[in-house]
PDB file of C-alpha atoms in Angstrom:
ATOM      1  CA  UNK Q 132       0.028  -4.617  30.863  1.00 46.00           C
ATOM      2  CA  UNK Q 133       3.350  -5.785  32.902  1.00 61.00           C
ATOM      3  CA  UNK Q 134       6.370  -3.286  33.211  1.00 60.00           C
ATOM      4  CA  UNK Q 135       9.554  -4.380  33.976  1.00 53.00           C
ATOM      5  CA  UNK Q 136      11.783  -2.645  36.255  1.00 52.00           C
ATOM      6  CA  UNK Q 137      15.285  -1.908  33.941  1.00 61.00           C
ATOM      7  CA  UNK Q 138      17.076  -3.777  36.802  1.00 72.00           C
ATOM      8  CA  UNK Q 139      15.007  -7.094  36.129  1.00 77.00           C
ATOM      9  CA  UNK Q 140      16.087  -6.756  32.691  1.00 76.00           C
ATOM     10  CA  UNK Q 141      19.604  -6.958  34.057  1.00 82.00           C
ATOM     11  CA  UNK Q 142      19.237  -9.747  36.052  1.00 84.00           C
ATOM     12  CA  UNK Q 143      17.699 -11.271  32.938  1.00 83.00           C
ATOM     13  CA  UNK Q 144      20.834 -10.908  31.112  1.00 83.00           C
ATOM     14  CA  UNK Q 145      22.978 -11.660  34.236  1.00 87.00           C
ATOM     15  CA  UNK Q 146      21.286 -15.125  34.579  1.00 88.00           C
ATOM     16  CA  UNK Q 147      21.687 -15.635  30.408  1.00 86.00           C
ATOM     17  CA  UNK Q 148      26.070 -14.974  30.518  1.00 87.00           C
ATOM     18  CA  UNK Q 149      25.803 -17.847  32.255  1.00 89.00           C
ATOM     19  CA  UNK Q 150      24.128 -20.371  29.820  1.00 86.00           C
ATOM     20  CA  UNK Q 151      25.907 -22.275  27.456  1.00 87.00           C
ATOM     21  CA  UNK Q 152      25.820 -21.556  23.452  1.00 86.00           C
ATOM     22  CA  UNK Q 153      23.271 -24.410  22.999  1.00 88.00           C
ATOM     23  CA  UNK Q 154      20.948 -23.118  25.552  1.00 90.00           C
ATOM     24  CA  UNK Q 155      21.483 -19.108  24.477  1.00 87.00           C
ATOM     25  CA  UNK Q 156      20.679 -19.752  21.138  1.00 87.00           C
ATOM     26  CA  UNK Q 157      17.290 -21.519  21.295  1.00 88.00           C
ATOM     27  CA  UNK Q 158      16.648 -18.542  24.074  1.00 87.00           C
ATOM     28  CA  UNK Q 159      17.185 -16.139  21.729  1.00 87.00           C
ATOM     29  CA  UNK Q 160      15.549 -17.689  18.832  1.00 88.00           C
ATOM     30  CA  UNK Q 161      12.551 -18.656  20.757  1.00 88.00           C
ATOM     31  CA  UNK Q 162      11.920 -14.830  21.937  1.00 84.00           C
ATOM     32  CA  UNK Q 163      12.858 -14.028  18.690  1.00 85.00           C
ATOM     33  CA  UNK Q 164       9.710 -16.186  17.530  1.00 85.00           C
ATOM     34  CA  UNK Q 165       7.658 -15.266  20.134  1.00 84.00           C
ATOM     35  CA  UNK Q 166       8.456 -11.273  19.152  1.00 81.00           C
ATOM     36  CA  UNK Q 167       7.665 -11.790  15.452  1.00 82.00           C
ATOM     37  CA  UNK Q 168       4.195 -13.832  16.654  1.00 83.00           C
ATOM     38  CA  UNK Q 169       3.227 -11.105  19.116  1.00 81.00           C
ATOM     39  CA  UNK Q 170       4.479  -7.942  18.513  1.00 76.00           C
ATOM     40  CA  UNK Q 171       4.910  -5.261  21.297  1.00 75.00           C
ATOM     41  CA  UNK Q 172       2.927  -7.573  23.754  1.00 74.00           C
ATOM     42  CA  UNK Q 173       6.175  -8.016  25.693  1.00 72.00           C
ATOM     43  CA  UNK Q 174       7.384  -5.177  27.176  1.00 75.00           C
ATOM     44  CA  UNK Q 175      11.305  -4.697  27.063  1.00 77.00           C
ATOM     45  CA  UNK Q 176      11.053  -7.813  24.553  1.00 79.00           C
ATOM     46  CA  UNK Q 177      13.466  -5.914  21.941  1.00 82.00           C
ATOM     47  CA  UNK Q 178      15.948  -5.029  24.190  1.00 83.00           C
ATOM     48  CA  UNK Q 179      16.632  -8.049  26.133  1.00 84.00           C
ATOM     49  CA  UNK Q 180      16.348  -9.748  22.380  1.00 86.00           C
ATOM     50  CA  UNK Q 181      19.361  -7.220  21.500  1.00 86.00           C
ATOM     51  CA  UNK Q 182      21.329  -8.265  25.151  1.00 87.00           C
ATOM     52  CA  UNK Q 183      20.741 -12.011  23.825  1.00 88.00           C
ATOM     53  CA  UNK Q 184      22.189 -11.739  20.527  1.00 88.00           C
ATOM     54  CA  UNK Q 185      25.198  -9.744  21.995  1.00 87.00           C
ATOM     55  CA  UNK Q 186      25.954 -12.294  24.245  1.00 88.00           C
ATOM     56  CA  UNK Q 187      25.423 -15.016  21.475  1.00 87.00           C
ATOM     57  CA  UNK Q 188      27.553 -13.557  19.339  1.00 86.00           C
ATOM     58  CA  UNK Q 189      30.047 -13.207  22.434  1.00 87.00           C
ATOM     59  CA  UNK Q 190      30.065 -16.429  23.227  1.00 85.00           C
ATOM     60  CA  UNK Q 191      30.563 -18.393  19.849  1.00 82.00           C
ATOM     61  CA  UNK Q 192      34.089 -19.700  19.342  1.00 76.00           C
ATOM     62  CA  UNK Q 193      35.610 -20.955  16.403  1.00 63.00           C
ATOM     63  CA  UNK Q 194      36.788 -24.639  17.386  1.00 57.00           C
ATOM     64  CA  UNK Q 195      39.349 -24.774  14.372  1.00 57.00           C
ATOM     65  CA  UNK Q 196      41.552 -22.108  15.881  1.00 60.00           C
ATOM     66  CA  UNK Q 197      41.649 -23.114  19.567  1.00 53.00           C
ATOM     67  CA  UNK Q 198      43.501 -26.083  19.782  1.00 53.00           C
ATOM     68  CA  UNK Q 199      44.789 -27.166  23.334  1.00 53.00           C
ATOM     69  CA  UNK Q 200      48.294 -29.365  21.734  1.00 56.00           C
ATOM     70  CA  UNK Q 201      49.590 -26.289  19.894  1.00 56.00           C
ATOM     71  CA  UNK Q 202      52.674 -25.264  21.853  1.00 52.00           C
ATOM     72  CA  UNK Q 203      53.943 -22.172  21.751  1.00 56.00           C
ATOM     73  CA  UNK Q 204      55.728 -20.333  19.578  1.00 58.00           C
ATOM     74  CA  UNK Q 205      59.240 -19.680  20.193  1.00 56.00           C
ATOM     75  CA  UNK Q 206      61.573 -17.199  18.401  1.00 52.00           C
ATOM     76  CA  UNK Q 207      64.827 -18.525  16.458  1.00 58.00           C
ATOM     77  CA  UNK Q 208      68.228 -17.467  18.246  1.00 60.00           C
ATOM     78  CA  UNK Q 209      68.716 -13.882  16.893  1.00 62.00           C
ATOM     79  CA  UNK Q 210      65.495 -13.168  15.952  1.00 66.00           C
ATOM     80  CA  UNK Q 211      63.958 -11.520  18.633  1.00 59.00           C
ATOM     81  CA  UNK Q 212      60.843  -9.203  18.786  1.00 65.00           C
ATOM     82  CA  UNK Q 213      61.301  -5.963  20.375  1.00 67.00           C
ATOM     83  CA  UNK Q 214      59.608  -5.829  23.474  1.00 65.00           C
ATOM     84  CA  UNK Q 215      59.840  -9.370  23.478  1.00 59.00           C
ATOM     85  CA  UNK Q 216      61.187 -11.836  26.812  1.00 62.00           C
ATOM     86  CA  UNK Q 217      63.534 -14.048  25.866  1.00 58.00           C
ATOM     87  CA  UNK Q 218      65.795 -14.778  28.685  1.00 62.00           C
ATOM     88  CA  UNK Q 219      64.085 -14.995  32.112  1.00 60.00           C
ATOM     89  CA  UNK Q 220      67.429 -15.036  34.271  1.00 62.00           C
ATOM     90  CA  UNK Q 221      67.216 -11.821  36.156  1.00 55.00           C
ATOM     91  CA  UNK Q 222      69.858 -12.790  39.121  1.00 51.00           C
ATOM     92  CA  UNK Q 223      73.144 -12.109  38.422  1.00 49.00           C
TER      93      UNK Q 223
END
Protein backbone atom coordinates (compact mmCIF):
# COMPACT_ATOMS: atom_id res chain seq x y z
CA UNK A 1 0.00 0.00 0.00
CA UNK A 2 1.17 3.73 -1.12
CA UNK A 3 1.01 6.65 1.51
CA UNK A 4 0.98 9.96 0.54
CA UNK A 5 2.85 12.57 2.23
CA UNK A 6 -0.11 15.45 3.32
CA UNK A 7 2.14 17.89 1.35
CA UNK A 8 1.67 15.85 -2.02
CA UNK A 9 -1.88 16.13 -1.38
CA UNK A 10 -1.34 19.87 -1.49
CA UNK A 11 0.46 20.06 -4.42
CA UNK A 12 -2.35 17.93 -5.81
CA UNK A 13 -4.78 20.57 -5.15
CA UNK A 14 -2.27 23.38 -6.00
CA UNK A 15 -1.84 21.94 -9.57
CA UNK A 16 -6.03 21.43 -9.76
CA UNK A 17 -6.82 25.70 -8.87
CA UNK A 18 -5.30 25.93 -11.87
CA UNK A 19 -7.51 23.85 -14.31
CA UNK A 20 -10.35 25.14 -15.94
CA UNK A 21 -14.17 24.14 -14.96
CA UNK A 22 -14.28 21.66 -17.91
CA UNK A 23 -11.19 19.92 -16.92
CA UNK A 24 -12.03 20.05 -12.82
CA UNK A 25 -15.15 18.55 -13.28
CA UNK A 26 -14.41 15.35 -15.23
CA UNK A 27 -11.33 15.23 -12.50
CA UNK A 28 -13.53 15.14 -9.91
CA UNK A 29 -16.12 12.96 -11.34
CA UNK A 30 -13.67 10.50 -12.60
CA UNK A 31 -12.08 10.00 -8.91
CA UNK A 32 -15.38 10.17 -7.83
CA UNK A 33 -16.00 6.93 -10.07
CA UNK A 34 -12.94 5.47 -9.45
CA UNK A 35 -13.75 5.88 -5.36
CA UNK A 36 -17.22 4.31 -5.66
CA UNK A 37 -15.46 1.27 -7.97
CA UNK A 38 -12.64 0.77 -5.47
CA UNK A 39 -13.25 1.73 -2.21
CA UNK A 40 -10.42 2.67 0.29
CA UNK A 41 -7.78 1.37 -2.29
CA UNK A 42 -6.64 4.98 -2.69
CA UNK A 43 -5.23 6.37 0.10
CA UNK A 44 -6.16 10.15 0.80
CA UNK A 45 -8.79 9.47 -2.15
CA UNK A 46 -11.70 11.17 0.06
CA UNK A 47 -9.99 14.06 0.92
CA UNK A 48 -8.48 15.27 -2.19
CA UNK A 49 -12.21 14.22 -3.63
CA UNK A 50 -13.52 16.87 -0.89
CA UNK A 51 -10.48 19.64 -2.08
CA UNK A 52 -11.94 18.91 -5.75
CA UNK A 53 -15.44 19.58 -5.17
CA UNK A 54 -14.51 22.76 -3.12
CA UNK A 55 -12.69 24.09 -5.78
CA UNK A 56 -15.48 23.07 -8.32
CA UNK A 57 -17.91 24.62 -6.61
CA UNK A 58 -15.41 27.72 -6.34
CA UNK A 59 -14.90 28.03 -9.60
CA UNK A 60 -18.45 27.85 -11.30
CA UNK A 61 -19.81 31.22 -12.37
CA UNK A 62 -23.10 32.10 -13.34
CA UNK A 63 -22.70 33.61 -17.01
CA UNK A 64 -26.20 35.44 -16.79
CA UNK A 65 -25.00 37.82 -14.12
CA UNK A 66 -21.51 38.77 -15.38
CA UNK A 67 -21.94 40.73 -18.25
CA UNK A 68 -18.85 42.81 -19.50
CA UNK A 69 -21.34 45.96 -21.39
CA UNK A 70 -23.17 46.70 -18.13
CA UNK A 71 -21.85 50.10 -17.08
CA UNK A 72 -21.98 51.20 -13.92
CA UNK A 73 -24.34 52.39 -11.84
CA UNK A 74 -24.45 55.92 -11.04
CA UNK A 75 -26.51 57.70 -8.32
CA UNK A 76 -29.21 60.49 -9.33
CA UNK A 77 -28.13 64.16 -8.21
CA UNK A 78 -29.26 64.21 -4.52
CA UNK A 79 -29.42 60.83 -3.92
CA UNK A 80 -26.35 59.86 -2.55
CA UNK A 81 -25.34 56.77 -0.42
CA UNK A 82 -23.63 57.45 2.72
CA UNK A 83 -20.24 56.48 2.55
CA UNK A 84 -20.57 56.84 -0.97
CA UNK A 85 -17.81 58.98 -3.58
CA UNK A 86 -19.42 61.14 -5.59
CA UNK A 87 -17.23 64.00 -6.39
CA UNK A 88 -13.54 63.10 -6.94
CA UNK A 89 -12.17 66.83 -6.94
CA UNK A 90 -10.03 66.92 -3.88
CA UNK A 91 -7.80 70.19 -4.91
CA UNK A 92 -9.14 73.21 -4.01
Amino acid sequence: MIFMKPSLLGMILKFAQTLKFRQLFLLTGGLFLLDLIVPDRIPFADELLLGLVTLLLASWKDESKTTTSEQPHYPEQGRVIEGEVTNKKWEE
